[in-house]
Tab-separated table of C-alpha atoms in Angstrom:
chain	number	residue	atom	x	y	z
A	10	MET	CA	104.476	77.561	96.221
A	11	SER	CA	105.226	76.690	99.816
A	12	LEU	CA	108.709	77.865	99.383
A	13	MET	CA	107.552	81.127	97.979
A	14	ILE	CA	105.269	81.850	100.892
A	15	CYS	CA	107.965	80.873	103.332
A	16	LEU	CA	110.401	83.317	101.733
A	17	LEU	CA	107.811	86.056	102.177
A	18	LEU	CA	107.633	85.211	105.833
A	19	LEU	CA	111.414	85.205	106.262
A	20	SER	CA	111.452	88.922	105.203
A	21	GLY	CA	109.768	89.867	108.482
A	22	CYS	CA	111.077	89.784	112.036
A	23	TRP	CA	108.289	87.468	113.578
A	24	ASP	CA	109.332	84.774	116.054
A	25	LYS	CA	107.656	81.503	116.440
A	26	SER	CA	105.217	82.509	119.031
A	27	GLU	CA	104.139	85.665	117.114
A	28	LEU	CA	103.505	83.614	113.910
A	29	ASN	CA	101.154	81.416	115.953
A	30	GLU	CA	99.096	84.423	116.740
A	31	ILE	CA	98.642	86.084	113.421
A	32	ALA	CA	96.980	85.333	109.945
A	33	ILE	CA	99.127	86.667	107.179
A	34	ALA	CA	97.082	88.334	104.460
A	35	LEU	CA	98.464	88.013	100.920
A	36	ALA	CA	95.558	89.735	99.110
A	37	ILE	CA	92.661	91.947	100.051
A	38	GLY	CA	89.560	92.728	97.806
A	39	ILE	CA	87.332	95.653	98.395
A	40	ASP	CA	83.825	95.683	96.864
A	41	LEU	CA	80.615	97.672	97.124
A	42	ILE	CA	77.412	95.689	97.578
A	43	ASP	CA	74.114	97.182	98.494
A	44	ASP	CA	75.856	100.407	99.493
A	45	GLU	CA	78.094	98.553	101.982
A	46	TYR	CA	81.854	97.850	101.777
A	47	VAL	CA	82.650	94.181	101.488
A	48	VAL	CA	86.171	93.251	102.356
A	49	THR	CA	87.628	89.848	101.352
A	50	ALA	CA	90.975	88.850	102.846
A	51	GLN	CA	93.019	85.890	101.478
A	52	VAL	CA	95.203	84.563	104.226
A	53	ILE	CA	97.793	81.694	104.688
A	54	VAL	CA	96.657	78.437	106.368
A	55	PRO	CA	99.477	77.800	108.746
A	56	SER	CA	98.810	74.089	109.128
A	57	GLU	CA	99.306	73.560	105.379
A	58	LEU	CA	102.833	74.984	105.638
A	59	SER	CA	103.965	72.621	108.329
A	60	GLN	CA	106.960	70.383	107.990
A	61	ASN	CA	104.727	67.366	107.780
A	62	GLY	CA	103.424	68.755	104.491
A	63	GLY	CA	99.879	69.499	105.677
A	64	THR	CA	96.854	67.772	104.588
A	65	GLY	CA	97.034	68.436	100.848
A	66	ASN	CA	94.243	71.112	101.092
A	67	SER	CA	94.534	74.718	99.960
A	68	GLN	CA	97.284	76.730	101.446
A	69	ILE	CA	95.233	79.850	101.581
A	70	THR	CA	91.571	80.572	102.819
A	71	MET	CA	89.139	83.493	102.382
A	72	LEU	CA	87.739	85.606	105.167
A	73	LYS	CA	84.871	88.150	104.414
A	74	ALA	CA	82.933	90.811	106.232
A	75	LYS	CA	80.912	93.907	105.356
A	76	ASP	CA	80.179	97.319	106.951
A	77	LYS	CA	79.250	100.853	106.114
A	78	SER	CA	82.916	101.776	106.180
A	79	VAL	CA	86.137	100.253	104.865
A	80	LEU	CA	87.741	100.275	108.260
A	81	GLY	CA	84.646	98.799	109.896
A	82	ALA	CA	84.627	95.836	107.405
A	83	ILE	CA	88.392	95.270	107.926
A	84	ASN	CA	87.747	95.187	111.651
A	85	LYS	CA	84.980	92.672	111.307
A	86	VAL	CA	87.231	90.434	109.179
A	87	THR	CA	89.644	90.363	112.047
A	88	GLU	CA	86.881	89.652	114.510
A	89	ALA	CA	85.736	86.656	112.367
A	90	SER	CA	89.244	85.207	112.450
A	91	PRO	CA	90.825	83.210	115.248
A	92	ARG	CA	94.056	85.102	114.611
A	93	ALA	CA	94.797	88.784	114.094
A	94	ILE	CA	94.954	89.746	110.415
A	95	TYR	CA	98.536	90.767	109.571
A	96	PRO	CA	98.868	92.802	106.318
A	97	GLY	CA	102.688	93.296	106.335
A	98	HIS	CA	103.143	90.679	103.497
A	99	LEU	CA	100.250	91.972	101.355
A	100	GLN	CA	100.977	91.334	97.601
A	101	ILE	CA	97.912	92.749	95.952
A	102	LEU	CA	94.911	95.023	96.693
A	103	VAL	CA	91.911	94.639	94.275
A	104	PHE	CA	89.077	97.043	93.932
A	105	GLY	CA	85.691	95.804	92.525
A	106	GLU	CA	84.593	97.798	89.420
A	107	THR	CA	81.326	98.953	91.095
A	108	LEU	CA	83.155	100.355	94.162
A	109	ALA	CA	85.844	102.124	91.956
A	110	ARG	CA	83.097	103.661	89.804
A	111	GLU	CA	80.448	104.662	92.364
A	112	LYS	CA	82.209	105.204	95.664
A	113	GLY	CA	85.786	105.838	94.521
A	114	ILE	CA	89.011	104.657	96.189
A	115	VAL	CA	90.083	107.509	98.415
A	116	GLU	CA	88.530	106.182	101.644
A	117	THR	CA	90.289	102.797	101.175
A	118	VAL	CA	93.662	104.372	100.217
A	119	ASP	CA	93.463	106.724	103.195
A	120	SER	CA	92.650	103.754	105.557
A	121	PHE	CA	95.657	101.775	104.341
A	122	THR	CA	98.181	104.549	104.464
A	123	ARG	CA	97.284	105.127	108.179
A	124	ASN	CA	97.940	101.371	109.031
A	125	TRP	CA	101.527	101.246	110.391
A	126	GLU	CA	101.611	97.452	109.720
A	127	VAL	CA	101.056	97.857	105.940
A	128	ARG	CA	104.091	98.024	103.676
A	129	SER	CA	103.555	100.193	100.668
A	130	ASP	CA	105.231	97.964	98.056
A	131	PHE	CA	102.212	95.770	97.084
A	132	PHE	CA	100.381	96.419	93.803
A	133	ILE	CA	96.837	97.722	93.298
A	134	ALA	CA	94.495	96.668	90.500
A	135	VAL	CA	90.836	97.181	89.574
A	136	ALA	CA	88.650	94.201	88.539
A	137	LYS	CA	86.935	94.771	85.177
A	138	ASP	CA	83.333	93.566	84.756
A	139	THR	CA	83.358	91.867	88.164
A	140	ASN	CA	84.031	92.291	91.825
A	141	ALA	CA	87.239	91.796	93.698
A	142	GLU	CA	86.046	88.692	95.565
A	143	GLU	CA	85.517	86.830	92.288
A	144	ILE	CA	89.113	87.669	91.189
A	145	LEU	CA	90.539	86.351	94.477
A	146	LYS	CA	88.702	83.034	94.224
A	147	VAL	CA	90.340	81.930	90.981
A	148	GLN	CA	92.698	79.002	91.255
A	149	THR	CA	95.900	79.710	89.331
A	150	PRO	CA	98.540	77.333	88.232
A	151	LEU	CA	102.196	77.732	89.372
A	152	GLU	CA	101.301	80.336	92.013
A	153	ILE	CA	98.344	81.228	94.182
A	154	ALA	CA	96.298	84.206	92.914
A	155	PRO	CA	97.950	86.937	95.070
A	156	ILE	CA	101.506	86.007	94.046
A	157	HIS	CA	100.372	85.221	90.518
A	158	MET	CA	98.861	88.711	90.144
A	159	PHE	CA	101.842	90.438	91.786
A	160	TYR	CA	104.362	88.916	89.392
A	161	SER	CA	102.137	89.138	86.435
A	162	ILE	CA	101.826	92.797	86.867
A	163	GLN	CA	105.570	93.172	87.539
A	164	GLN	CA	106.499	91.139	84.419
A	165	THR	CA	103.937	92.656	81.998
A	166	ALA	CA	104.937	96.168	82.976
A	167	GLN	CA	108.658	95.331	82.777
A	168	ASN	CA	108.817	93.251	79.542
A	169	SER	CA	106.027	94.658	77.365
A	170	GLY	CA	104.804	97.903	78.920
A	171	LYS	CA	101.214	96.619	78.833
A	172	SER	CA	100.509	97.120	82.433
A	173	VAL	CA	101.343	99.557	85.189
A	174	ARG	CA	103.003	98.947	88.644
A	175	ILE	CA	101.236	101.274	91.037
A	176	SER	CA	101.880	100.855	94.807
A	177	LEU	CA	100.013	102.263	97.768
A	178	ILE	CA	102.299	105.301	98.242
A	179	GLU	CA	102.198	106.023	94.574
A	180	ILE	CA	98.382	106.148	94.293
A	181	ALA	CA	98.194	108.279	97.457
A	182	GLN	CA	100.590	110.807	95.771
A	183	GLU	CA	98.833	110.637	92.462
A	184	LEU	CA	95.506	111.482	94.129
A	185	GLU	CA	97.025	114.729	95.443
A	186	LYS	CA	98.814	115.872	92.278
A	187	VAL	CA	97.912	119.124	90.451
A	188	GLY	CA	97.104	118.590	86.770
A	189	LYS	CA	97.257	114.776	86.607
A	190	GLN	CA	94.740	111.943	86.964
A	191	PRO	CA	95.554	108.585	88.453
A	192	VAL	CA	95.785	105.126	86.813
A	193	LEU	CA	95.796	101.647	88.283
A	194	ALA	CA	96.525	98.158	86.858
A	195	LYS	CA	93.595	96.257	85.329
A	196	VAL	CA	92.668	92.638	86.066
A	197	GLU	CA	90.168	90.593	84.059
A	198	LEU	CA	88.692	87.161	84.689
A	199	LYS	CA	88.696	85.272	81.439
A	200	GLY	CA	87.122	81.890	80.496
A	201	ASP	CA	84.640	79.859	82.573
A	202	THR	CA	84.322	81.954	85.787
A	203	LYS	CA	82.344	79.318	87.632
A	204	LYS	CA	85.052	76.680	87.188
A	205	GLY	CA	87.740	79.196	87.949
A	206	ALA	CA	87.135	78.908	91.697
A	207	SER	CA	87.413	75.195	91.785
A	208	LYS	CA	90.306	72.728	91.764
A	209	GLN	CA	89.218	71.733	88.249
A	210	ASN	CA	90.884	74.841	87.073
A	211	LEU	CA	94.228	73.255	87.904
A	212	GLU	CA	93.722	69.754	86.672
A	213	GLY	CA	94.061	70.307	82.970
A	214	ILE	CA	96.779	71.647	80.793
A	215	ASN	CA	94.635	74.643	79.826
A	216	PRO	CA	92.903	76.160	82.779
A	217	GLU	CA	89.111	76.845	82.246
A	218	ALA	CA	89.609	80.368	83.626
A	219	HIS	CA	92.648	82.643	83.984
A	220	LEU	CA	93.469	86.165	85.140
A	221	ASN	CA	94.673	88.669	82.477
A	222	MET	CA	96.668	91.587	83.929
A	223	SER	CA	97.294	93.759	80.741
A	224	GLY	CA	95.776	97.259	80.208
A	225	LEU	CA	95.050	99.911	82.862
A	226	SER	CA	92.152	101.558	84.597
A	227	VAL	CA	91.533	105.253	84.083
A	228	PHE	CA	90.490	107.515	86.922
A	229	LYS	CA	89.042	110.994	87.240
A	230	LYS	CA	89.903	112.157	90.684
A	231	ASP	CA	89.393	109.109	92.753
A	232	LYS	CA	86.616	107.383	90.599
A	233	LEU	CA	86.984	104.951	87.763
A	234	VAL	CA	85.923	106.240	84.405
A	235	GLY	CA	87.177	103.705	81.948
A	236	TRP	CA	89.813	101.378	80.591
A	237	LEU	CA	92.770	101.295	78.236
A	238	GLU	CA	93.902	98.247	76.419
A	239	GLN	CA	97.470	97.082	75.566
A	240	GLU	CA	98.464	99.474	72.808
A	241	ASP	CA	97.128	102.541	74.720
A	242	THR	CA	98.804	101.318	77.794
A	243	VAL	CA	102.187	101.013	75.988
A	244	ASN	CA	101.704	104.648	74.703
A	245	PHE	CA	100.879	105.830	78.320
A	246	ASN	CA	104.035	104.308	79.625
A	247	ILE	CA	106.160	105.853	76.890
A	248	ILE	CA	104.597	109.396	77.384
A	249	THR	CA	105.123	109.168	81.209
A	250	ASN	CA	108.587	107.717	80.988
A	251	HIS	CA	107.736	104.429	82.612
A	252	LEU	CA	108.460	102.115	79.701
A	253	LYS	CA	111.233	99.657	80.213
A	254	SER	CA	110.856	97.382	77.182
A	255	THR	CA	108.189	96.420	74.618
A	256	VAL	CA	107.837	94.647	71.316
A	257	ASP	CA	106.172	96.252	68.323
A	258	THR	CA	105.913	95.692	64.519
A	259	VAL	CA	106.741	98.082	61.676
A	260	SER	CA	105.834	97.788	57.961
A	261	CYS	CA	108.459	96.796	55.492
A	262	PRO	CA	109.120	99.039	52.389
A	263	LYS	CA	107.088	96.789	50.139
A	264	GLU	CA	105.201	94.125	52.033
A	265	GLY	CA	105.308	92.203	55.302
A	266	ASN	CA	106.725	93.632	58.569
A	267	ILE	CA	109.503	93.539	61.052
A	268	GLU	CA	109.300	92.978	64.782
A	269	LEU	CA	111.245	95.462	66.933
A	270	ARG	CA	112.216	95.145	70.552
A	271	ILE	CA	112.193	98.654	72.016
A	272	ASN	CA	114.517	98.739	74.943
A	273	LYS	CA	115.012	102.476	75.517
A	274	ALA	CA	112.417	105.280	75.400
A	275	LYS	CA	112.623	108.922	76.574
A	276	SER	CA	109.784	111.385	76.555
A	277	LYS	CA	110.307	115.215	77.137
A	278	LEU	CA	107.267	117.430	77.567
A	279	LYS	CA	106.957	121.146	77.440
A	280	GLY	CA	103.686	123.050	77.977
A	281	ASN	CA	102.476	126.658	77.941
A	282	VAL	CA	99.438	128.809	77.496
A	283	ILE	CA	99.251	131.203	74.640
A	284	ASN	CA	96.254	133.669	74.343
A	285	GLY	CA	94.300	131.435	76.754
A	286	GLN	CA	94.998	128.237	74.853
A	287	PRO	CA	97.119	125.511	76.378
A	288	LYS	CA	99.652	123.587	74.196
A	289	ILE	CA	101.941	120.627	74.714
A	290	ASP	CA	105.062	119.943	72.777
A	291	MET	CA	106.244	116.327	73.124
A	292	ASN	CA	109.578	114.918	72.050
A	293	ILE	CA	109.904	111.059	71.975
A	294	LYS	CA	113.264	109.191	71.387
A	295	LEU	CA	113.290	105.440	71.223
A	296	SER	CA	115.836	102.831	70.239
A	297	GLY	CA	115.671	99.145	69.802
A	298	ASN	CA	116.742	96.066	67.947
A	299	ILE	CA	115.194	93.860	65.160
A	300	ASN	CA	113.681	90.773	66.739
A	301	ALA	CA	112.172	89.024	63.770
A	302	ILE	CA	111.719	89.667	59.999
A	303	ALA	CA	108.700	88.694	57.919
A	304	CYS	CA	109.685	90.329	54.589
A	305	ASP	CA	112.456	90.250	51.995
A	306	ILE	CA	114.862	93.156	52.624
A	307	ASP	CA	118.499	93.892	52.611
A	308	LEU	CA	119.467	95.065	56.099
A	309	GLN	CA	122.979	96.064	54.953
A	310	ASP	CA	121.356	98.956	53.079
A	311	GLU	CA	121.379	102.056	55.221
A	312	ASN	CA	118.495	103.506	53.218
A	313	ILE	CA	116.340	100.590	54.199
A	314	ILE	CA	117.058	100.999	57.854
A	315	LYS	CA	116.281	104.662	57.583
A	316	GLU	CA	112.982	103.863	55.897
A	317	LEU	CA	112.078	101.399	58.663
A	318	GLU	CA	112.856	104.020	61.301
A	319	THR	CA	110.807	106.653	59.446
A	320	ASN	CA	107.873	104.135	59.091
A	321	TYR	CA	107.961	103.447	62.820
A	322	GLU	CA	108.068	107.101	63.657
A	323	LYS	CA	104.935	107.826	61.652
A	324	GLN	CA	103.176	104.766	63.064
A	325	LEU	CA	103.943	105.531	66.671
A	326	LYS	CA	103.016	109.167	66.342
A	327	ALA	CA	99.683	108.232	64.846
A	328	SER	CA	99.045	105.647	67.553
A	329	MET	CA	99.915	108.161	70.428
A	330	LEU	CA	97.624	110.810	68.924
A	331	LYS	CA	94.817	108.255	68.802
A	332	THR	CA	95.423	107.408	72.503
A	333	ILE	CA	95.354	110.993	73.601
A	334	LYS	CA	92.250	111.633	71.576
A	335	LYS	CA	90.544	108.701	73.371
A	336	LEU	CA	91.380	110.246	76.720
A	337	GLN	CA	90.148	113.587	75.654
A	338	ASP	CA	86.802	112.496	74.048
A	339	GLU	CA	85.748	109.373	75.922
A	340	HIS	CA	87.304	109.541	79.418
A	341	HIS	CA	87.962	113.272	79.870
A	342	SER	CA	90.935	112.309	82.067
A	343	ASP	CA	94.440	113.735	81.886
A	344	ILE	CA	96.325	110.719	83.012
A	345	PHE	CA	99.513	111.848	81.076
A	346	GLY	CA	99.966	114.883	83.436
A	347	PHE	CA	99.732	117.512	80.548
A	348	GLY	CA	98.150	119.843	83.032
A	349	ARG	CA	100.923	119.350	85.469
A	350	THR	CA	103.491	120.019	82.756
A	351	ILE	CA	101.786	123.359	81.990
A	352	TYR	CA	101.709	124.081	85.753
A	353	GLU	CA	105.509	123.551	86.007
A	354	ASN	CA	106.493	125.279	82.815
A	355	ASP	CA	104.145	128.158	82.794
A	356	PRO	CA	102.552	128.663	86.392
A	357	LYS	CA	101.005	132.078	85.526
A	358	GLY	CA	99.277	130.605	82.440
A	359	TRP	CA	98.075	127.532	84.459
A	360	ASN	CA	96.518	129.741	87.160
A	361	LYS	CA	94.475	131.375	84.410
A	362	ILE	CA	93.061	128.102	82.958
A	363	LYS	CA	93.156	125.582	85.910
A	364	ASP	CA	89.430	125.924	86.742
A	365	GLN	CA	88.463	125.025	83.142
A	366	TRP	CA	91.178	122.352	82.586
A	367	THR	CA	89.402	119.080	83.547
A	368	GLU	CA	85.968	119.773	82.142
A	369	GLU	CA	86.772	121.901	79.085
A	370	LEU	CA	90.324	122.792	78.039
A	371	PHE	CA	91.909	119.334	78.217
A	372	ALA	CA	89.496	118.088	75.562
A	373	GLU	CA	90.666	120.930	73.285
A	374	LEU	CA	94.400	120.635	74.028
A	375	GLU	CA	96.783	120.665	71.058
A	376	VAL	CA	99.521	118.126	71.367
A	377	ILE	CA	102.442	118.346	68.990
A	378	ILE	CA	104.482	115.074	68.807
A	379	GLU	CA	107.884	114.533	67.397
A	380	VAL	CA	109.271	110.943	67.325
A	381	GLU	CA	112.869	109.939	66.681
A	382	ALA	CA	113.430	106.241	66.419
A	383	THR	CA	116.728	104.455	66.078
A	384	ILE	CA	117.408	100.812	65.041
A	385	LYS	CA	120.651	99.844	66.635
A	386	ASN	CA	120.996	96.153	66.037
A	387	THR	CA	119.728	93.954	63.194
A	388	GLY	CA	120.687	90.612	64.749
A	389	ILE	CA	123.318	87.942	63.823
A	390	THR	CA	122.311	87.861	60.192
A	391	ASN	CA	122.517	90.769	57.908
A	392	ASN	CA	119.663	89.804	55.529
A	393	SER	CA	116.359	88.211	55.766
A	394	LEU	CA	116.314	84.422	55.186
A	395	LEU	CA	113.069	84.945	53.176
A	396	GLY	CA	113.788	84.358	49.569
A	397	ASN	CA	117.163	82.791	50.305
A	398	VAL	CA	115.967	79.308	51.337
A	399	LYS	CA	117.033	76.693	48.880
A	400	ASP	CA	114.827	74.014	47.386
């Protein structure tokens, strides 16, 4: 872990004397408690990174302050530290759920975008069912919490499509877009939350508490309105052209299923307004390979492959419609940018309906989905081993 932190420091241009004057923040949490902003900063302990190996204590420490404004709380954190808080190596910014729901995030986002020391490539997440401070307290194996969360979001989004990588500049842009609502990553604290903050959490093979980074948080304007779980998050990434890779299962013709690795997905949206009613046409093309087989089929039969593709097309279409319906009925939030698609394709039609879009017409929107799936590779064996294993 010391090596990872040192590598972060090497990416800057600070000399020895300057490093002695600053406290490098790796994570910042923003909460709302008793109508005040509470800022928690997780900073590196320089003495624990020394060539002598330090004392064996934690390499990071927590600083906390509160104020009526975000900027005021951040300034108080700096005042409470013997060194100036430097945010240039920030890895993660976490919003507590209460803050995100009640106050919204726009004040914090605006404050951070105006700080010239802040780089915009850190990720932002919302803590589900808890506050940001509790998330940052968790002792995580392999990496400290800020680095753990950064790479967990990155890997989960990249390899499974079950999270989203949203940076500061991206959320600032999302908040200003016409016809699209923002999303952020979701972080949950699982297990024994009391033990999660102690060294006990690192002493066993299975930690008593851990952080889960799958799913996403749904916003309406700048306020949190709900959550999406893994399947819905994958569908969101497909629809918005952010999916890099994911694994899914599809039913075999008779019984059992096959696991697919989807490694290419392309979504095309068209929108217009006809007689005052908005409509979206969506075309999804995906391709992938067979990862695993749990049924007895002949993969050399082209008809079998075609049937698997058709089954997956029907399955994905139904799943996507279910996700869209959830956003329409439960969250009333157009995170897919359907309104923006109409705005770009039919600006005159959009101008006629834009005032009714968020509160009325999005919930009634008709979405027509076409899915085209292609299985490109069946693996190194043509047929399933099931049914062929000898006694």
